[in-house]
Amino acid sequence: MRIFDPHIHMTSRTTDDYVAMYAAGVRAVVEPAFWLGQPRTSPASFFDYFDGLLGWEPFRAAQHGIAHHCTLALNPKEANDPRCTPVLDELPRYLVKDSVVAVGEIGYDSMTPAEDHALAAQLQLAADHGLPALVHTPHRDKLAGLHRTLDVVRESHLPPDRVLLDHLNETTVEAATDSGCWLGFSLYPDTKMDEDRMVAIVKEHGTDRILVNSAADWGRSDPLKTRKAADALLAAGFSADDVDLVMWRNPAAFYGLSGRLDLTAPAAPPLLHEGNSILRGGE
């Protein structure tokens, strides 16, 4: 079984997670830029973070046979902080990088005017750079947040079939399906969706344009949720081809819209990145 996790924050995960993910069938990941928990205080901290997503993290993933790409953006939460908004002016120089396969995560956290501006501006950046967009739907008041998101998408120059609406659930899946956007579902141990609820959604809505991710980060989360969802789909009677569509071909098709997706991990990964290795001890 091959698995592509289209939304996971490997910067917050350990090397053991990479080992376990590979053993579970994960061969590709996309890591969206997001809030780190500790608020950033200047644009410079974003740029160091972006550089890590473009350099160190792909290097680390390659050591374990996993292809790594990223999406870059000013995230919705920090779009409310005036100290961070100059990032919007600097994003274009990052969006031309080969391993950037979308603009994201963008969208809403608290649905403020500042978030309205950041979402609209970054949808335009995606259109300008020929990239799709990964949109974070809010964790609170989800349906109202989804409708507000779709209003901004419709007003943008980015077609809905180049937009992935993430963190969907039972309350938002119907409206998201009708929008023509791609549909993302994040599976967590305690919150968001779980694999049984995911199976029920696929039974009702089918496999078209559906992506399943772990969104694993520094909180309580599980980087193997994609494999658990795949196993649950098989146990529920879905075919191996259905599972491959949801867990591999759909994310490959969406991020392939960037024209930059390369799902082959290097056969002989480099031993060093800018003079550094992940080895500890030994010769």
Short mmCIF file of C-alpha atoms in Angstrom, two decimals:
data_model
loop_
_atom_site.label_atom_id
_atom_site.label_comp_id
_atom_site.label_asym_id
_atom_site.label_seq_id
_atom_site.Cartn_x
_atom_site.Cartn_y
_atom_site.Cartn_z
CA MET A 1 0.00 0.00 0.00
CA ARG A 2 1.28 3.45 -0.92
CA ILE A 3 0.22 6.50 1.07
CA PHE A 4 0.63 10.21 0.39
CA ASP A 5 -0.07 12.34 3.47
CA PRO A 6 -1.13 15.68 1.96
CA HIS A 7 -0.99 17.66 5.22
CA ILE A 8 1.48 16.88 7.99
CA HIS A 9 3.82 19.11 10.01
CA MET A 10 7.01 17.06 10.10
CA THR A 11 9.02 19.92 11.60
CA SER A 12 7.24 19.04 14.86
CA ARG A 13 7.78 15.27 14.53
CA THR A 14 10.67 12.97 15.35
CA THR A 15 12.89 10.78 13.23
CA ASP A 16 11.09 7.78 14.77
CA ASP A 17 7.91 9.10 13.18
CA TYR A 18 9.55 9.03 9.75
CA VAL A 19 10.63 5.41 10.36
CA ALA A 20 7.12 4.38 11.44
CA MET A 21 5.48 6.24 8.57
CA TYR A 22 7.68 4.52 5.99
CA ALA A 23 6.92 1.13 7.52
CA ALA A 24 3.19 1.96 7.28
CA GLY A 25 3.45 2.73 3.56
CA VAL A 26 3.88 6.52 3.56
CA ARG A 27 6.06 7.46 0.60
CA ALA A 28 5.22 11.15 0.14
CA VAL A 29 4.16 14.10 2.29
CA VAL A 30 3.25 17.74 1.89
CA GLU A 31 4.10 20.01 4.82
CA PRO A 32 2.09 23.23 5.00
CA ALA A 33 3.52 26.28 6.74
CA PHE A 34 1.52 26.89 9.91
CA TRP A 35 1.43 28.45 13.36
CA LEU A 36 4.13 27.09 15.69
CA GLY A 37 2.28 27.56 18.97
CA GLN A 38 4.74 30.17 20.18
CA PRO A 39 3.81 33.43 18.40
CA ARG A 40 6.38 34.78 16.00
CA THR A 41 7.47 38.34 16.59
CA SER A 42 8.92 39.32 13.20
CA PRO A 43 8.87 38.31 9.53
CA ALA A 44 12.46 37.08 9.82
CA SER A 45 11.35 34.11 11.91
CA PHE A 46 8.99 33.10 9.07
CA PHE A 47 11.81 33.22 6.57
CA ASP A 48 14.04 30.92 8.63
CA TYR A 49 11.07 28.56 8.96
CA PHE A 50 10.37 28.64 5.21
CA ASP A 51 14.03 27.90 4.53
CA GLY A 52 13.77 24.86 6.79
CA LEU A 53 10.73 23.57 4.89
CA LEU A 54 12.62 24.01 1.64
CA GLY A 55 15.93 22.50 2.75
CA TRP A 56 16.40 20.66 6.01
CA GLU A 57 13.04 18.89 6.15
CA PRO A 58 13.20 17.44 2.61
CA PHE A 59 16.72 16.27 3.49
CA ARG A 60 15.46 14.60 6.67
CA ALA A 61 12.56 12.94 4.84
CA ALA A 62 14.84 11.64 2.11
CA GLN A 63 16.90 9.72 4.65
CA HIS A 64 13.79 7.58 5.21
CA GLY A 65 12.65 7.14 1.61
CA ILE A 66 9.89 9.75 1.73
CA ALA A 67 9.40 12.52 -0.85
CA HIS A 68 8.77 15.88 0.83
CA HIS A 69 7.12 19.01 -0.60
CA CYS A 70 5.70 22.05 1.15
CA THR A 71 3.13 24.81 0.89
CA LEU A 72 4.04 28.32 2.06
CA ALA A 73 1.89 31.18 3.35
CA LEU A 74 1.11 33.55 6.17
CA ASN A 75 -1.17 31.38 8.31
CA PRO A 76 -4.63 32.61 9.35
CA LYS A 77 -3.88 32.99 13.07
CA GLU A 78 -0.80 35.14 12.58
CA ALA A 79 -2.46 37.15 9.82
CA ASN A 80 -3.98 39.09 12.73
CA ASP A 81 -0.58 40.22 14.05
CA PRO A 82 0.73 43.41 12.40
CA ARG A 83 4.28 42.31 13.19
CA CYS A 84 3.81 39.35 10.81
CA THR A 85 1.84 40.76 7.90
CA PRO A 86 4.94 42.02 5.98
CA VAL A 87 5.43 38.33 5.15
CA LEU A 88 2.79 38.83 2.44
CA ASP A 89 5.15 41.15 0.57
CA GLU A 90 8.01 38.63 0.66
CA LEU A 91 6.10 35.48 -0.23
CA PRO A 92 6.57 35.80 -4.02
CA ARG A 93 10.31 35.07 -3.77
CA TYR A 94 9.50 31.79 -1.97
CA LEU A 95 6.59 30.72 -4.16
CA VAL A 96 8.90 30.24 -7.15
CA LYS A 97 10.86 27.46 -5.39
CA ASP A 98 10.67 24.02 -6.99
CA SER A 99 9.37 22.12 -3.95
CA VAL A 100 6.53 24.56 -3.21
CA VAL A 101 3.39 22.87 -4.54
CA ALA A 102 0.70 25.25 -3.22
CA VAL A 103 0.03 28.41 -1.28
CA GLY A 104 -1.05 27.42 2.23
CA GLU A 105 -2.23 27.14 4.86
CA ILE A 106 -4.47 30.12 4.24
CA GLY A 107 -8.04 30.73 5.35
CA TYR A 108 -9.74 31.59 8.61
CA ASP A 109 -9.08 31.21 12.31
CA SER A 110 -11.32 33.83 13.97
CA MET A 111 -12.85 35.30 10.78
CA THR A 112 -11.50 38.82 11.24
CA PRO A 113 -11.07 41.58 8.64
CA ALA A 114 -7.30 40.97 8.76
CA GLU A 115 -7.91 37.33 7.86
CA ASP A 116 -10.22 38.42 5.02
CA HIS A 117 -7.38 40.51 3.58
CA ALA A 118 -4.72 37.80 3.98
CA LEU A 119 -6.92 35.14 2.38
CA ALA A 120 -7.82 37.28 -0.62
CA ALA A 121 -4.21 38.42 -1.10
CA GLN A 122 -2.83 34.89 -0.98
CA LEU A 123 -5.46 33.45 -3.32
CA GLN A 124 -4.27 36.12 -5.75
CA LEU A 125 -0.66 35.07 -5.19
CA ALA A 126 -1.62 31.48 -5.97
CA ALA A 127 -3.29 32.59 -9.21
CA ASP A 128 -0.30 34.77 -10.12
CA HIS A 129 2.16 31.90 -9.60
CA GLY A 130 0.12 29.13 -11.21
CA LEU A 131 -0.23 27.32 -7.89
CA PRO A 132 -3.20 25.69 -6.18
CA ALA A 133 -4.20 26.78 -2.67
CA LEU A 134 -4.56 24.82 0.57
CA VAL A 135 -7.29 26.46 2.66
CA HIS A 136 -7.64 25.98 6.41
CA THR A 137 -11.31 26.04 7.37
CA PRO A 138 -11.81 27.30 10.95
CA HIS A 139 -12.12 24.96 13.91
CA ARG A 140 -14.90 27.08 15.43
CA ASP A 141 -18.22 27.90 13.75
CA LYS A 142 -17.16 25.69 10.85
CA LEU A 143 -20.13 26.01 8.53
CA ALA A 144 -20.24 29.81 8.71
CA GLY A 145 -16.47 29.83 8.19
CA LEU A 146 -16.77 27.59 5.16
CA HIS A 147 -19.41 29.80 3.56
CA ARG A 148 -17.29 32.88 4.19
CA THR A 149 -14.28 31.09 2.69
CA LEU A 150 -16.22 30.13 -0.41
CA ASP A 151 -17.40 33.72 -0.88
CA VAL A 152 -13.77 34.87 -0.99
CA VAL A 153 -12.77 32.02 -3.32
CA ARG A 154 -15.58 32.95 -5.73
CA GLU A 155 -14.41 36.56 -5.75
CA SER A 156 -10.81 35.53 -6.49
CA HIS A 157 -9.04 34.72 -9.76
CA LEU A 158 -8.32 31.16 -8.58
CA PRO A 159 -10.80 28.57 -9.92
CA PRO A 160 -12.41 26.35 -7.26
CA ASP A 161 -10.92 23.22 -8.82
CA ARG A 162 -7.49 24.58 -7.76
CA VAL A 163 -8.55 24.96 -4.10
CA LEU A 164 -8.35 22.31 -1.37
CA LEU A 165 -10.69 22.96 1.56
CA ASP A 166 -9.15 21.25 4.56
CA HIS A 167 -10.35 20.23 8.05
CA LEU A 168 -13.81 19.38 6.74
CA ASN A 169 -16.31 17.27 8.66
CA GLU A 170 -19.93 16.14 8.48
CA THR A 171 -21.26 19.70 8.89
CA THR A 172 -19.27 21.12 5.98
CA VAL A 173 -18.78 18.28 3.49
CA GLU A 174 -21.97 18.86 1.49
CA ALA A 175 -21.39 22.57 0.90
CA ALA A 176 -17.73 21.90 0.12
CA THR A 177 -18.68 19.19 -2.39
CA ASP A 178 -21.11 21.53 -4.14
CA SER A 179 -18.40 24.22 -4.42
CA GLY A 180 -16.28 22.29 -6.90
CA CYS A 181 -13.23 22.46 -4.61
CA TRP A 182 -11.16 19.51 -3.44
CA LEU A 183 -12.10 18.07 -0.04
CA GLY A 184 -9.59 17.55 2.78
CA PHE A 185 -10.22 15.67 6.03
CA SER A 186 -7.83 15.74 9.00
CA LEU A 187 -7.93 12.73 11.32
CA TYR A 188 -6.97 13.22 14.98
CA PRO A 189 -7.04 10.97 18.04
CA ASP A 190 -9.48 13.18 19.99
CA THR A 191 -10.66 16.06 17.82
CA LYS A 192 -11.55 16.78 14.18
CA MET A 193 -12.39 13.54 12.32
CA ASP A 194 -11.48 9.93 13.01
CA GLU A 195 -11.17 6.95 10.66
CA ASP A 196 -14.65 5.54 11.35
CA ARG A 197 -16.30 8.88 10.61
CA MET A 198 -14.12 9.13 7.52
CA VAL A 199 -15.40 5.77 6.27
CA ALA A 200 -18.99 6.95 6.75
CA ILE A 201 -18.31 10.10 4.71
CA VAL A 202 -16.72 8.14 1.86
CA LYS A 203 -19.68 5.75 1.86
CA GLU A 204 -22.08 8.67 1.49
CA HIS A 205 -20.11 11.00 -0.77
CA GLY A 206 -17.79 8.70 -2.72
CA THR A 207 -14.07 9.01 -3.41
CA ASP A 208 -14.02 11.87 -5.92
CA ARG A 209 -11.72 14.78 -4.93
CA ILE A 210 -11.37 13.46 -1.35
CA LEU A 211 -7.99 13.67 0.45
CA VAL A 212 -7.26 12.26 3.90
CA ASN A 213 -4.46 13.61 6.09
CA SER A 214 -3.10 13.29 9.61
CA ALA A 215 -2.29 17.02 10.09
CA ALA A 216 0.11 15.68 12.72
CA ASP A 217 1.86 18.48 14.59
CA TRP A 218 3.16 19.40 18.07
CA GLY A 219 -0.21 18.65 19.71
CA ARG A 220 -1.91 15.33 20.38
CA SER A 221 -1.92 13.84 16.91
CA ASP A 222 -0.95 10.66 15.07
CA PRO A 223 1.21 10.54 11.91
CA LEU A 224 -0.13 7.04 11.18
CA LYS A 225 -3.77 8.12 10.90
CA THR A 226 -3.56 7.91 7.11
CA ARG A 227 -2.68 4.21 7.29
CA LYS A 228 -5.39 3.62 9.89
CA ALA A 229 -7.91 5.29 7.60
CA ALA A 230 -6.77 3.14 4.67
CA ASP A 231 -7.15 -0.02 6.74
CA ALA A 232 -10.60 1.10 7.90
CA LEU A 233 -11.71 1.69 4.31
CA LEU A 234 -10.54 -1.79 3.31
CA ALA A 235 -12.29 -3.33 6.30
CA ALA A 236 -15.49 -1.54 5.30
CA GLY A 237 -15.44 -3.19 1.88
CA PHE A 238 -13.77 -0.56 -0.28
CA SER A 239 -11.44 -1.95 -2.93
CA ALA A 240 -7.68 -1.55 -2.99
CA ASP A 241 -8.17 0.73 -6.01
CA ASP A 242 -10.60 2.93 -4.05
CA VAL A 243 -8.06 3.22 -1.25
CA ASP A 244 -5.23 4.00 -3.65
CA LEU A 245 -7.37 6.74 -5.21
CA VAL A 246 -8.07 8.43 -1.87
CA MET A 247 -4.69 7.87 -0.26
CA TRP A 248 -2.39 8.45 -3.26
CA ARG A 249 -3.87 9.45 -6.60
CA ASN A 250 -6.16 12.22 -5.33
CA PRO A 251 -3.43 14.10 -3.42
CA ALA A 252 -1.04 13.52 -6.32
CA ALA A 253 -3.61 14.99 -8.72
CA PHE A 254 -4.28 18.05 -6.59
CA TYR A 255 -0.68 18.97 -5.84
CA GLY A 256 0.26 17.95 -9.36
CA LEU A 257 -1.64 21.06 -10.48
CA SER A 258 1.49 22.97 -9.45
CA GLY A 259 3.54 21.28 -12.17
CA ARG A 260 6.26 20.71 -9.55
CA LEU A 261 5.30 17.48 -7.81
CA ASP A 262 8.00 14.78 -7.83
CA LEU A 263 6.96 11.68 -5.90
CA THR A 264 10.25 9.83 -6.21
CA ALA A 265 12.43 9.88 -3.12
CA PRO A 266 16.15 9.85 -3.97
CA ALA A 267 17.55 6.32 -4.24
CA ALA A 268 20.76 7.48 -2.59
CA PRO A 269 19.83 10.39 -0.30
CA PRO A 270 22.54 12.95 0.42
CA LEU A 271 24.53 12.41 3.61
CA LEU A 272 24.77 16.10 4.45
CA HIS A 273 22.63 19.22 4.18
CA GLU A 274 24.71 22.41 4.27
CA GLY A 275 27.42 20.47 6.11
CA ASN A 276 25.05 18.90 8.66
CA SER A 277 23.78 15.34 9.04
CA ILE A 278 21.07 13.72 11.14
CA LEU A 279 23.56 11.23 12.55
CA ARG A 280 24.43 11.27 16.24
CA GLY A 281 27.55 9.43 17.33
CA GLY A 282 29.45 6.84 15.32
CA GLU A 283 32.03 7.58 12.68
#
